[in-house]
XYZ file of C-alpha atoms in Angstrom:
772
model
C 43.971 -35.564 -34.371
C 40.452 -35.054 -36.226
C 38.319 -36.959 -33.518
C 40.845 -35.108 -31.016
C 40.149 -32.084 -31.829
C 35.990 -32.923 -32.415
C 35.714 -34.023 -28.592
C 37.087 -30.546 -27.792
C 35.134 -28.532 -29.434
C 31.840 -30.892 -28.236
C 33.561 -30.472 -24.561
C 33.848 -26.483 -24.598
C 30.183 -26.750 -26.501
C 29.219 -28.376 -23.886
C 30.952 -26.217 -20.855
C 29.295 -23.493 -22.431
C 25.436 -23.900 -22.053
C 26.284 -25.417 -19.073
C 25.083 -22.369 -17.180
C 21.828 -22.167 -19.222
C 20.382 -25.593 -18.802
C 20.039 -24.286 -15.132
C 16.366 -25.775 -14.548
C 13.790 -23.586 -12.651
C 13.624 -24.092 -9.035
C 10.347 -26.247 -8.779
C 8.342 -23.135 -6.640
C 8.672 -21.031 -9.132
C 7.653 -23.270 -10.984
C 4.424 -23.774 -9.544
C 3.967 -20.180 -8.728
C 3.961 -19.653 -12.936
C 1.528 -22.371 -12.567
C -1.072 -20.388 -9.769
C -0.309 -17.567 -11.511
C -2.366 -19.102 -15.121
C -4.957 -20.902 -12.370
C -5.403 -16.977 -11.239
C -5.507 -15.778 -14.292
C -8.540 -18.913 -15.326
C -6.478 -19.952 -18.143
C -5.884 -18.247 -20.503
C -5.579 -19.348 -24.189
C -2.299 -17.466 -23.994
C -1.070 -19.743 -21.444
C -1.761 -23.073 -22.694
C 1.506 -23.921 -24.082
C 2.845 -24.006 -20.579
C 0.674 -27.137 -19.145
C 1.327 -28.938 -22.448
C 5.080 -27.669 -21.672
C 7.009 -30.642 -20.003
C 10.096 -28.785 -19.992
C 12.174 -25.972 -18.272
C 9.519 -23.075 -18.748
C 12.232 -20.826 -19.403
C 13.257 -22.401 -22.553
C 9.990 -21.641 -23.751
C 10.274 -19.616 -27.313
C 8.627 -15.404 -26.843
C 5.986 -15.100 -28.372
C 3.622 -11.703 -28.964
C 1.478 -12.921 -25.798
C 4.149 -14.836 -23.650
C 7.308 -14.393 -22.883
C 9.646 -15.556 -18.991
C 13.214 -14.633 -18.751
C 15.591 -16.533 -16.795
C 19.171 -15.775 -14.919
C 20.263 -19.457 -12.701
C 17.086 -20.274 -11.646
C 14.899 -17.732 -11.036
C 12.358 -15.762 -13.139
C 13.624 -12.342 -14.330
C 10.774 -10.661 -16.294
C 7.436 -12.540 -16.988
C 5.939 -10.808 -20.079
C 1.706 -11.510 -20.561
C -0.590 -10.629 -22.799
C -4.611 -11.751 -22.589
C -6.968 -11.347 -25.799
C -9.447 -9.224 -23.741
C -10.554 -6.752 -26.982
C -10.480 -4.626 -24.538
C -12.700 -1.073 -24.824
C -13.887 1.677 -22.279
C -16.320 0.925 -20.166
C -17.575 3.937 -19.431
C -20.068 2.115 -16.033
C -17.446 0.389 -14.953
C -18.011 -0.064 -11.204
C -15.421 -1.836 -9.899
C -17.078 -5.102 -9.676
C -16.749 -8.352 -12.866
C -17.927 -7.137 -16.028
C -18.688 -10.487 -18.001
C -16.547 -11.347 -20.987
C -14.602 -7.855 -20.094
C -12.964 -9.059 -17.291
C -11.619 -11.400 -15.016
C -14.625 -13.848 -12.803
C -16.169 -12.515 -9.596
C -14.911 -15.263 -7.925
C -10.827 -13.496 -8.750
C -8.851 -12.175 -6.131
C -5.954 -9.114 -7.143
C -5.017 -9.914 -3.420
C -3.774 -13.485 -3.969
C -3.066 -12.885 -7.254
C 0.049 -10.403 -6.141
C 0.529 -12.316 -3.225
C 2.163 -15.158 -5.565
C 3.185 -12.635 -8.030
C 6.080 -11.007 -5.140
C 7.317 -15.020 -4.590
C 9.779 -13.995 -7.215
C 11.969 -11.986 -5.695
C 14.653 -11.879 -8.606
C 11.888 -10.227 -10.932
C 12.539 -7.614 -13.121
C 10.562 -7.000 -15.508
C 6.719 -7.567 -15.358
C 4.597 -6.831 -18.188
C -0.191 -8.005 -17.243
C -1.524 -6.455 -19.921
C -4.886 -6.906 -21.334
C -5.683 -9.663 -18.555
C -9.288 -7.873 -17.577
C -7.267 -7.987 -13.622
C -9.375 -5.455 -11.576
C -9.815 -4.591 -7.886
C -7.908 -1.859 -6.662
C -3.733 -2.985 -6.864
C -2.134 -3.796 -2.884
C 0.518 -2.396 -1.691
C 2.281 -5.922 -1.443
C 3.206 -4.873 -4.737
C 6.316 -3.391 -3.078
C 8.029 -7.075 -2.440
C 9.004 -6.994 -6.165
C 11.652 -5.109 -5.022
C 14.033 -5.868 -7.509
C 11.754 -4.371 -10.542
C 12.922 -2.213 -12.695
C 10.015 -2.275 -15.170
C 6.248 -2.129 -14.770
C 3.361 -2.589 -16.812
C -0.007 -3.183 -15.882
C -1.522 -0.687 -18.732
C -5.078 -1.974 -20.229
C -6.468 -3.891 -16.882
C -9.474 -2.639 -15.121
C -7.974 -0.854 -11.839
C -9.294 1.332 -10.114
C -8.482 3.142 -6.183
C -4.795 4.963 -5.483
C -1.608 4.149 -6.724
C -0.686 2.584 -3.931
C 2.475 4.158 -1.597
C 4.222 1.597 -0.696
C 5.257 1.698 -4.439
C 7.104 4.415 -3.649
C 9.574 1.758 -1.607
C 10.560 0.000 -5.535
C 13.868 2.727 -5.600
C 15.120 0.033 -8.894
C 12.244 1.435 -11.590
C 12.775 2.617 -14.436
C 9.281 1.891 -15.949
C 5.826 2.516 -14.147
C 3.056 1.877 -16.533
C -0.794 2.067 -15.121
C -2.541 3.188 -18.516
C -6.014 2.553 -19.442
C -7.398 1.129 -16.343
C -9.805 2.950 -13.401
C -7.345 4.784 -11.017
C -9.773 7.782 -9.667
C -7.461 9.018 -7.335
C -4.812 11.583 -7.559
C -1.705 11.903 -9.160
C 0.844 10.297 -5.875
C 2.660 12.961 -4.554
C 5.599 10.917 -3.231
C 6.978 9.558 -7.273
C 10.157 11.459 -6.903
C 11.321 8.702 -4.470
C 11.226 6.645 -7.567
C 15.203 8.724 -8.416
C 15.509 6.122 -10.788
C 11.874 6.609 -13.334
C 12.550 7.055 -16.271
C 9.022 6.452 -17.885
C 5.756 7.738 -16.828
C 2.119 6.498 -18.229
C -0.878 6.706 -16.674
C -2.938 8.235 -19.558
C -6.162 7.142 -20.102
C -7.348 6.328 -16.241
C -10.114 9.143 -14.158
C -7.588 10.499 -11.860
C -8.100 14.053 -10.100
C -5.757 16.507 -8.500
C -3.918 19.178 -9.334
C 0.381 17.793 -11.402
C 1.957 17.344 -8.160
C 5.442 19.005 -8.487
C 7.413 15.978 -6.930
C 7.450 14.974 -10.963
C 9.596 17.683 -11.387
C 12.170 16.810 -8.844
C 12.226 13.209 -11.207
C 15.825 13.910 -13.168
C 16.001 11.027 -15.105
C 12.274 11.458 -16.159
C 12.216 10.928 -20.107
C 8.654 10.721 -20.597
C 5.527 11.575 -18.946
C 1.953 10.687 -20.072
C -0.816 11.837 -18.066
C -3.276 12.190 -20.933
C -7.277 11.589 -20.350
C -7.149 11.616 -16.622
C -9.528 14.858 -14.937
C -5.596 16.747 -13.488
C -6.843 20.344 -12.937
C -5.206 23.612 -11.786
C -1.748 24.947 -12.788
C 0.993 22.574 -14.606
C 4.054 23.594 -13.234
C 7.500 24.822 -14.373
C 8.862 21.699 -16.428
C 11.950 23.287 -17.489
C 14.142 21.416 -14.062
C 13.634 18.219 -16.430
C 16.862 18.369 -18.670
C 15.638 14.605 -20.026
C 12.434 14.681 -20.946
C 11.595 14.253 -24.341
C 7.981 14.089 -24.778
C 5.063 15.174 -22.209
C 1.675 14.592 -22.882
C -1.152 16.631 -20.829
C -4.255 16.120 -23.449
C -7.987 16.216 -22.350
C -7.569 17.606 -18.539
C -8.953 20.261 -17.198
C -5.720 22.297 -16.640
C -6.512 25.876 -15.952
C -2.653 27.830 -15.727
C -0.833 29.822 -18.273
C 1.593 27.639 -20.488
C 5.057 27.336 -18.180
C 8.922 26.899 -19.339
C 9.523 23.475 -21.078
C 13.084 21.789 -20.496
C 14.933 22.950 -24.366
C 15.568 18.801 -24.856
C 11.773 18.118 -25.322
C 10.363 16.506 -28.352
C 7.313 16.124 -28.086
C 4.639 18.013 -25.988
C 0.651 17.372 -26.440
C -0.835 19.754 -24.304
C -4.707 19.945 -26.303
C -8.070 20.579 -24.891
C -7.481 21.360 -21.662
C -8.097 25.235 -20.336
C -4.740 26.589 -21.124
C -4.304 30.398 -21.262
C -2.467 33.655 -21.525
C -0.031 33.594 -24.510
C 2.613 31.024 -25.849
C 5.267 31.920 -24.329
C 8.483 32.904 -26.449
C 10.843 30.309 -25.043
C 9.397 27.935 -27.298
C 10.772 29.272 -29.381
C 14.151 28.059 -28.931
C 13.493 24.611 -28.363
C 15.411 23.053 -31.421
C 14.450 19.846 -30.705
C 11.237 19.532 -30.209
C 9.785 17.507 -33.153
C 5.666 17.608 -31.684
C 3.840 21.180 -30.602
C 0.000 20.192 -29.942
C -1.990 23.465 -28.013
C -4.493 22.824 -29.901
C -8.964 23.417 -28.192
C -7.637 25.583 -25.255
C -7.911 29.547 -25.031
C -4.500 30.923 -25.599
C -4.208 34.222 -26.312
C -1.273 37.002 -28.034
C 0.404 35.730 -31.631
C 2.049 33.043 -32.360
C 5.877 32.711 -31.791
C 7.864 33.948 -35.228
C 10.223 31.375 -34.259
C 7.795 28.630 -33.553
C 7.398 28.665 -37.070
C 11.032 28.228 -38.084
C 12.087 25.485 -35.281
C 14.746 23.454 -36.808
C 13.624 19.479 -35.856
C 9.872 21.085 -35.654
C 7.593 18.937 -37.998
C 3.727 18.916 -36.691
C 2.783 22.147 -35.421
C -1.410 22.673 -33.819
C -2.211 25.679 -33.149
C -6.341 25.410 -33.554
C -9.578 26.217 -31.844
C -7.360 28.937 -29.821
C -7.976 32.657 -29.206
C -5.080 33.378 -31.168
C -5.000 37.410 -32.549
C -3.512 39.087 -35.081
C -1.260 39.176 -38.084
C 1.827 37.183 -39.291
C 4.984 39.227 -40.437
C 5.683 39.342 -43.855
C 8.993 37.723 -43.810
C 7.669 34.244 -41.425
C 9.915 31.748 -42.125
C 8.929 27.816 -41.761
C 11.344 25.331 -40.953
C 12.893 22.818 -43.807
C 10.897 20.276 -41.606
C 7.352 21.441 -40.944
C 4.622 19.177 -42.649
C 1.691 20.233 -40.985
C 0.601 23.381 -39.525
C -3.691 24.049 -38.374
C -3.861 27.821 -36.987
C -7.529 27.427 -37.991
C -10.644 28.709 -35.422
C -8.658 31.414 -34.187
C -8.998 35.091 -34.970
C -5.561 35.856 -36.392
C -5.650 39.030 -39.271
C -3.438 40.192 -42.149
C -2.300 38.711 -44.861
C -0.769 34.712 -44.801
C 3.134 34.242 -45.284
C 4.581 32.914 -48.500
C 5.439 29.756 -46.762
C 2.296 29.225 -45.018
C 0.337 29.831 -48.582
C 0.386 27.094 -50.586
C -0.703 23.409 -49.740
C 1.728 21.398 -51.064
C 3.389 17.468 -51.381
C 5.168 18.069 -48.785
C 2.962 20.525 -46.346
C -0.620 20.989 -45.220
C -1.126 24.086 -43.951
C -4.827 24.783 -42.050
C -5.732 28.148 -42.303
C -9.838 28.377 -41.724
C -11.992 29.750 -39.169
C -10.250 33.195 -38.957
C -9.809 36.438 -40.049
C -6.767 36.624 -43.390
C -6.650 38.028 -46.543
C -6.935 35.270 -48.479
C -9.283 33.546 -51.695
C -11.113 31.167 -48.669
C -14.806 30.850 -48.559
C -13.980 29.763 -45.052
C -12.878 33.163 -43.710
C -14.649 35.711 -40.897
C -14.928 39.991 -41.530
C -11.771 41.528 -39.351
C -14.813 43.480 -38.185
C -16.188 40.163 -36.538
C -12.455 38.906 -35.220
C -11.696 42.684 -33.532
C -15.754 42.361 -31.754
C -14.998 39.035 -30.480
C -11.703 39.580 -28.841
C -13.763 43.424 -27.393
C -16.951 40.858 -26.428
C -14.543 38.521 -24.445
C -12.079 41.306 -23.453
C -14.714 42.624 -21.593
C -16.584 39.418 -20.249
C -13.456 38.818 -17.885
C -12.968 41.931 -16.891
C -17.073 41.704 -15.250
C -15.691 38.297 -14.119
C -12.853 39.497 -12.233
C -15.730 41.692 -10.806
C -17.688 39.478 -9.856
C -14.958 36.854 -8.406
C -13.972 39.617 -5.831
C -17.253 39.796 -5.142
C -17.914 36.707 -4.568
C -15.030 36.129 -2.359
C -14.908 38.705 -0.886
C -19.138 37.849 0.448
C -17.764 34.180 1.060
C -15.159 36.093 3.761
C -17.488 37.928 5.656
C -19.735 34.495 5.264
C -16.964 33.119 6.896
C -16.138 35.135 9.858
C -19.406 34.713 10.586
C -19.627 31.130 10.698
C -16.457 31.081 12.809
C -17.770 33.701 15.779
C -21.083 31.783 16.105
C -18.886 28.175 16.154
C -16.267 29.158 18.444
C -18.686 31.059 20.945
C -21.114 27.453 20.832
C -17.533 26.228 22.154
C -17.026 28.014 25.138
C -20.795 27.821 26.185
C -20.021 24.286 25.779
C -16.773 23.356 27.190
C -18.253 25.584 30.209
C -20.251 22.456 30.504
C -18.270 19.479 30.115
C -18.022 16.532 32.938
C -15.128 15.928 35.028
C -15.374 12.073 32.865
C -14.546 13.370 29.582
C -11.716 16.393 30.981
C -9.884 13.114 31.440
C -8.670 12.237 27.598
C -7.661 16.271 26.742
C -5.428 16.852 29.980
C -4.715 14.190 32.681
C -4.946 15.625 36.098
C -1.604 17.171 37.938
C -0.123 14.789 39.284
C 1.907 15.268 42.924
C 2.829 11.918 44.561
C 6.361 11.607 44.153
C 6.214 7.929 43.397
C 3.678 8.511 39.800
C 4.135 9.168 36.625
C 4.631 13.273 36.183
C 2.001 14.883 33.913
C 4.432 15.810 31.445
C 5.844 12.392 30.578
C 1.561 11.569 31.141
C 0.331 14.363 28.161
C 2.732 14.642 26.173
C 1.042 14.721 22.649
C 0.808 11.744 21.329
C -0.029 9.109 23.930
C -3.366 11.812 24.685
C -3.939 12.878 20.915
C -4.679 9.095 20.596
C -6.612 8.629 23.654
C -9.135 11.724 22.156
C -8.737 10.589 18.988
C -9.906 6.504 19.497
C -12.254 8.364 21.381
C -14.056 9.445 18.513
C -13.995 7.044 16.631
C -16.893 5.814 18.790
C -15.629 3.325 20.891
C -17.501 2.327 23.867
C -15.774 3.748 26.837
C -14.748 1.685 29.133
C -16.400 0.647 32.415
C -15.038 1.441 35.713
C -16.348 -1.451 37.766
C -16.883 -1.445 41.736
C -14.812 -4.269 43.732
C -18.412 -5.843 45.124
C -19.525 -6.214 41.594
C -16.483 -7.999 40.719
C -17.388 -10.289 44.073
C -20.879 -10.195 43.201
C -19.833 -11.780 39.353
C -16.828 -14.236 41.336
C -18.703 -15.543 44.168
C -16.541 -13.262 46.162
C -13.335 -14.476 44.210
C -14.109 -18.816 44.819
C -12.239 -21.529 44.059
C -14.803 -22.643 41.684
C -13.872 -19.456 38.924
C -10.430 -19.664 39.989
C -8.276 -20.609 36.528
C -5.171 -19.821 36.714
C -2.267 -17.763 38.666
C 0.914 -16.689 36.522
C 2.921 -14.022 36.584
C 0.891 -11.087 35.749
C -1.400 -12.600 38.927
C -4.926 -14.246 39.810
C -7.191 -15.192 37.173
C -11.219 -15.150 37.730
C -14.227 -16.267 35.881
C -16.688 -14.366 35.984
C -21.017 -13.540 35.094
C -21.612 -10.203 35.018
C -25.286 -8.597 35.986
C -26.688 -9.094 32.613
C -26.100 -12.778 32.632
C -22.288 -11.966 29.840
C -18.773 -14.269 31.380
C -16.302 -11.958 31.506
C -12.125 -12.931 32.664
C -11.370 -11.235 35.795
C -7.331 -10.258 36.215
C -5.987 -9.389 39.849
C -2.617 -7.223 39.751
C -0.965 -5.240 42.262
C 1.193 -2.936 41.628
C 4.536 -2.446 43.349
C 5.002 0.874 42.523
C 1.987 3.207 43.079
C 0.981 4.911 40.570
C -1.208 8.111 40.520
C -5.128 6.764 39.433
C -6.001 8.960 37.335
C -2.294 8.251 35.372
C -4.019 4.611 35.544
C -7.031 5.648 34.563
C -5.695 6.584 31.140
C -3.528 4.302 30.731
C -6.257 1.493 31.168
C -9.188 3.834 29.346
C -6.492 4.084 26.032
C -6.651 -0.320 26.404
C -10.058 -0.626 26.133
C -9.833 1.544 23.095
C -8.233 -1.345 21.163
C -10.416 -2.987 19.754
C -9.113 -5.977 17.089
C -11.057 -9.277 15.530
C -7.770 -10.930 17.251
C -7.385 -9.294 20.490
C -9.806 -10.939 23.518
C -10.469 -6.776 24.190
C -10.786 -5.792 27.423
C -14.644 -3.769 28.584
C -13.585 -1.844 31.962
C -11.966 -2.112 35.302
C -11.625 -1.896 39.164
C -9.058 0.315 40.937
C -8.491 -0.687 44.798
C -6.260 1.995 46.205
C -3.850 1.177 49.154
C -4.623 4.346 51.288
C -0.785 7.196 51.499
C 1.119 4.403 53.732
C 0.060 1.291 52.082
C 3.615 0.366 50.830
C 1.620 -3.303 48.975
C 0.497 -0.283 45.603
C -2.883 -0.095 43.696
C -4.735 -2.853 43.189
C -6.426 -3.497 39.591
C -8.507 -5.985 38.271
C -8.853 -5.509 34.988
C -12.186 -7.183 32.936
C -11.605 -9.109 29.878
C -14.137 -10.644 27.896
C -13.855 -13.998 28.789
C -12.846 -16.833 26.155
C -14.388 -20.075 26.225
C -12.136 -22.766 23.601
C -8.888 -22.692 26.241
C -5.475 -21.745 24.864
C -3.497 -22.350 22.028
C -0.870 -24.894 23.756
C -3.811 -26.988 25.148
C -4.244 -27.926 21.964
C -1.444 -28.121 19.832
C -0.737 -31.676 23.381
C -1.142 -34.538 22.521
C -2.814 -34.879 26.361
C -5.709 -33.976 24.776
C -5.685 -35.955 21.035
C -9.777 -34.595 20.720
C -8.599 -30.626 20.372
C -5.375 -31.543 18.207
C -4.728 -29.010 14.545
C -4.343 -30.049 11.155
C -1.949 -27.550 10.277
C -4.217 -25.262 8.244
C -6.096 -24.772 11.135
C -2.244 -23.740 13.195
C -1.386 -21.498 10.072
C -4.990 -19.508 10.592
C -4.087 -18.988 14.495
C -1.142 -17.593 14.262
C -1.899 -15.661 11.381
C -5.088 -14.422 13.477
C -2.251 -13.701 15.672
C -0.308 -11.455 13.839
C -2.683 -9.379 12.845
C -3.155 -8.286 16.278
C 0.207 -8.325 16.897
C 0.465 -5.810 13.428
C -2.230 -3.745 15.458
C -0.660 -3.589 18.608
C 2.285 -1.692 17.117
C 0.903 0.033 13.708
C -3.033 0.985 15.084
C -1.856 3.168 17.799
C -0.255 6.561 19.125
C 2.504 4.921 21.746
C 2.104 1.098 20.003
C 2.159 -1.584 22.739
C 5.415 -3.419 22.695
C 6.302 -6.888 24.603
C 2.961 -8.040 24.430
C 4.026 -11.957 26.450
C 3.942 -13.069 22.823
C 3.131 -16.864 24.252
C 0.774 -20.011 23.148
C -0.732 -19.662 26.917
C -2.028 -16.576 26.354
C -3.191 -17.737 22.336
C -6.810 -18.116 22.993
C -9.415 -19.987 21.289
C -13.144 -19.375 21.363
C -15.712 -21.950 20.288
C -14.385 -21.930 16.123
C -11.464 -21.455 17.054
C -10.795 -18.252 16.943
C -7.526 -17.219 17.708
C -8.021 -14.138 20.342
C -4.238 -12.685 22.136
C -4.716 -12.240 26.010
C -2.381 -10.097 28.579
C -1.402 -7.575 25.604
C -0.672 -4.199 26.424
C 0.384 -4.958 29.982
C 3.993 -2.311 29.872
C 1.528 0.405 30.092
C 0.092 -0.385 33.163
C 2.833 -2.984 35.143
C 6.139 -2.156 36.268
C 7.119 -3.636 32.982
C 6.481 1.020 32.197
C 9.989 1.831 34.468
C 11.765 -0.211 31.861
C 10.642 2.087 29.324
C 11.834 4.570 31.360
C 14.858 3.345 31.844
C 15.535 1.822 27.709
C 15.099 6.070 27.172
C 17.777 7.239 29.927
C 20.309 3.680 28.848
C 22.005 4.203 26.100
C 20.447 5.378 21.898
C 21.761 2.491 19.666
C 17.698 1.227 19.221
C 14.449 3.465 20.508
C 12.837 1.228 23.359
C 9.494 0.572 21.172
C 12.672 -1.083 18.162
C 13.978 -3.000 20.527
C 10.155 -4.056 22.393
C 9.122 -5.232 18.705
C 11.818 -6.654 17.985
C 11.310 -8.432 21.182
C 7.578 -8.852 19.742
C 9.131 -10.801 16.911
C 11.255 -13.122 19.136
C 8.155 -14.517 20.696
C 6.571 -14.891 18.333
C 9.204 -16.840 16.922
C 9.561 -18.731 19.288
C 5.096 -19.780 18.899
C 6.006 -20.721 15.342
C 8.208 -23.359 17.202
C 5.911 -24.700 18.824
C 3.384 -24.732 15.985
C 6.137 -26.433 14.382
C 7.087 -29.689 16.783
C 4.514 -29.309 19.473
C 4.654 -28.052 23.436
C 6.268 -31.525 24.728
C 9.924 -30.970 22.542
C 9.557 -26.865 23.013
C 9.401 -27.654 26.636
C 12.486 -28.800 27.464
C 13.840 -25.279 26.630
C 15.346 -22.739 24.723
C 18.779 -23.695 24.062
C 17.740 -27.156 23.020
C 14.934 -25.550 20.233
C 17.849 -22.897 19.264
C 20.034 -26.839 18.216
C 17.400 -28.261 16.642
C 17.268 -25.550 14.414
C 19.527 -27.115 12.464
C 17.138 -30.549 11.740
C 14.920 -28.158 9.534
C 17.250 -28.007 6.832
C 16.919 -31.948 6.043
C 13.739 -34.482 5.319
C 15.376 -36.536 7.953
C 15.494 -34.152 9.923
C 11.780 -32.766 9.438
C 10.762 -36.465 10.810
C 12.068 -36.397 13.980
C 11.198 -32.925 15.467
C 8.075 -31.885 13.281
C 4.599 -32.934 14.798
C 3.555 -35.701 12.902
C 0.130 -34.328 13.101
C 1.953 -31.446 11.207
C 4.241 -33.831 7.944
C 0.754 -35.483 7.711
C -0.837 -32.417 6.679
C 1.143 -29.377 5.774
C 2.205 -29.326 1.624
C 6.164 -28.829 1.823
C 6.220 -26.062 0.271
C 3.771 -24.445 3.086
C 5.408 -25.866 5.755
C 9.394 -23.906 4.573
C 8.043 -20.871 4.047
C 7.320 -21.086 7.778
C 10.784 -23.207 8.664
C 12.683 -19.921 7.385
C 10.027 -17.750 9.158
C 10.964 -18.972 11.853
C 14.016 -19.200 11.635
C 14.219 -15.896 10.549
C 12.796 -14.652 13.788
C 14.416 -16.236 17.129
C 18.198 -16.420 14.985
C 20.353 -13.943 17.226
C 20.210 -10.399 15.805
C 24.766 -10.929 15.245
C 23.109 -13.419 12.317
C 20.482 -11.463 10.505
C 17.999 -9.133 10.703
C 14.337 -10.142 12.466
C 11.855 -9.208 9.882
C 8.915 -6.607 11.365
C 5.655 -8.274 12.037
C 4.270 -6.972 8.475
C 7.001 -9.343 6.718
C 5.667 -12.136 9.338
C 2.207 -11.527 8.254
C 2.705 -11.348 4.860
C 4.988 -15.567 4.858
C 2.431 -16.956 6.740
C -0.561 -16.121 4.932
C 1.617 -16.951 1.441
C 2.363 -19.434 3.276
C -1.927 -20.476 4.141
C -2.414 -20.304 0.576
C 0.009 -22.911 -0.486
C -1.190 -24.784 1.944
C -4.898 -23.743 0.581
C -3.813 -24.787 -3.824
C -2.039 -28.116 -1.777
C -5.744 -29.445 0.012
C -7.225 -28.198 -3.185
C -5.168 -30.619 -6.038
C -5.694 -33.092 -3.112
C -9.223 -32.710 -3.467
C -9.764 -33.117 -7.007
C -7.264 -36.640 -6.819
C -9.232 -38.136 -4.673
C -11.963 -37.843 -6.490
C -10.813 -38.101 -10.024
């Protein structure tokens, strides 16, 4: 019987222990070692290299702590050994023995970190991390605690942190952030602790902070904040307010009744201490020293039930204390030195004991001390300051009046100049300000062409120094192509014939001939083509110019357009994937670089112009490679100039379940998914049709299936993790929408960059293994 009971106990204990023995995912273990490498192998992480078991089971130390749920990391705390001191001359570059080396890439570091989707607590302190904090930190969407204090991060606090709605603690203190305090902090509706102290933040205290009702701690001390401090009374849960050593120069606002600690010293607060401070029943520590506060301090401050520390030193406080002033039983430290107080000292302040320290030097009090001024001194100083403030007010009014007059004169001069200049402007520039009226029944209406977003963007792009598109004549194009000779013919597709041309300056160009089935206004076409020519990106085959040949009023064929694009000499991506050209076949890392280039181009087309360019005819034939195998997307933005614009109008009139650009954006994602798929399987397999490929997608789930369908070149040159990232991304892009929403192009780009980083790490490790 005893043996049976022992056996039952063992089985129960094994069952209870089982959930804790889930080993960390291999991919997450690899990420931890990538982080160690990024951090340049700090001594505190040496234990990881020497530990062969599950890292989740490592005992926590002062320097390192890992917690897991299931097989995912949920908490990561790393504290370095840097003896960090403030570096006054830090200029954004690596500093030997204080920061990580100049080889450190903060963007890659946070890319690796974001592979922990279940991470709730992240603390990276004293690690010498330097650089601007990347936007991609918002991908850690499960974070509740973020502590990056005591490093060398600078620039602005990324706006995309506002998407981390689960965040409860945000601590970025002890860095070099030097922009304004974010005005979007109220998006973090669960935030309880906000600590940005010891940075170089400037600007005003944002009123948005006062809308975060959950806040208990605000620490913004040792920055360069200025302006007015707003009413804080709405933050009913606030316990700690630390704004020491800034440049705030308003009167003191109301404070929340539950406030425990208020540290407001070394600012420029003025006016009297609000009587409302005398009813803050929970207040324990109040430091208002080194400001410009005036008047008599409220007697109620000294008798608050919980007050233990009260520092009013180095202000302009004046007047006398009431005879019957009472001090709270917990008040242990009082400093009213270096003010202009007069009269007798109340009995509760009159003696120093072991229980209470009182400092009163530098006043005009009637006490037996050699460190007091004469009463006349305090009265003279107060009178002089009052007179000085009056004189400053007069001077300020005079300065403001003079500035207003100067501004009015300048405005009048500028207005006169603009009127003269506008009368001399050429018609060629007028096109960007206001498209000419279109009276053709078949053309775009002038209202549609001149919508504010479209034209304002054309004008905005024009001011950025981009060269204006060139308008070619048909004769110039005939000369460039030997009268469109067959030797210059490159091919024909749904968008028309394509020719190679050579301009008079020797530049080679690609010339595409389009026929507009609908007769658009030439003026409206020019507006659209001018906008398209101003979209410049390293991965776009840029539009250099155009030629419009009018078909006349009676010509039903409409207008012919010739688009003159940058010529890309290396052929298209599909050719390089083909087994028919083994000398051009690309290994996996090359394909990733090309895919990233295309993704960057499409992301730019979606977000870099208003309105965005969608329906960009994404396919491997339209991805061109130059002599260095740099990807250039061609045939983009054709919806601006072709009959696809009719689809745009139809969508505007159709059902409103989705906006037309949202639908077209998803169409680009879907089509890019097939570029990904072709990169994985090659053009021969992809030529079997979309239905076949969708069915075969299930094969990617197993190693045998991958060996059967994935291009052998890919299989022999890829790491499995990098391949898995792209396979997963491909499924998300081409899956029917009913099963899951398609990713945005920002997500597409991020996943590809991560896959490339993983592949680069694997290639480096393989090289080091082969040489050792």
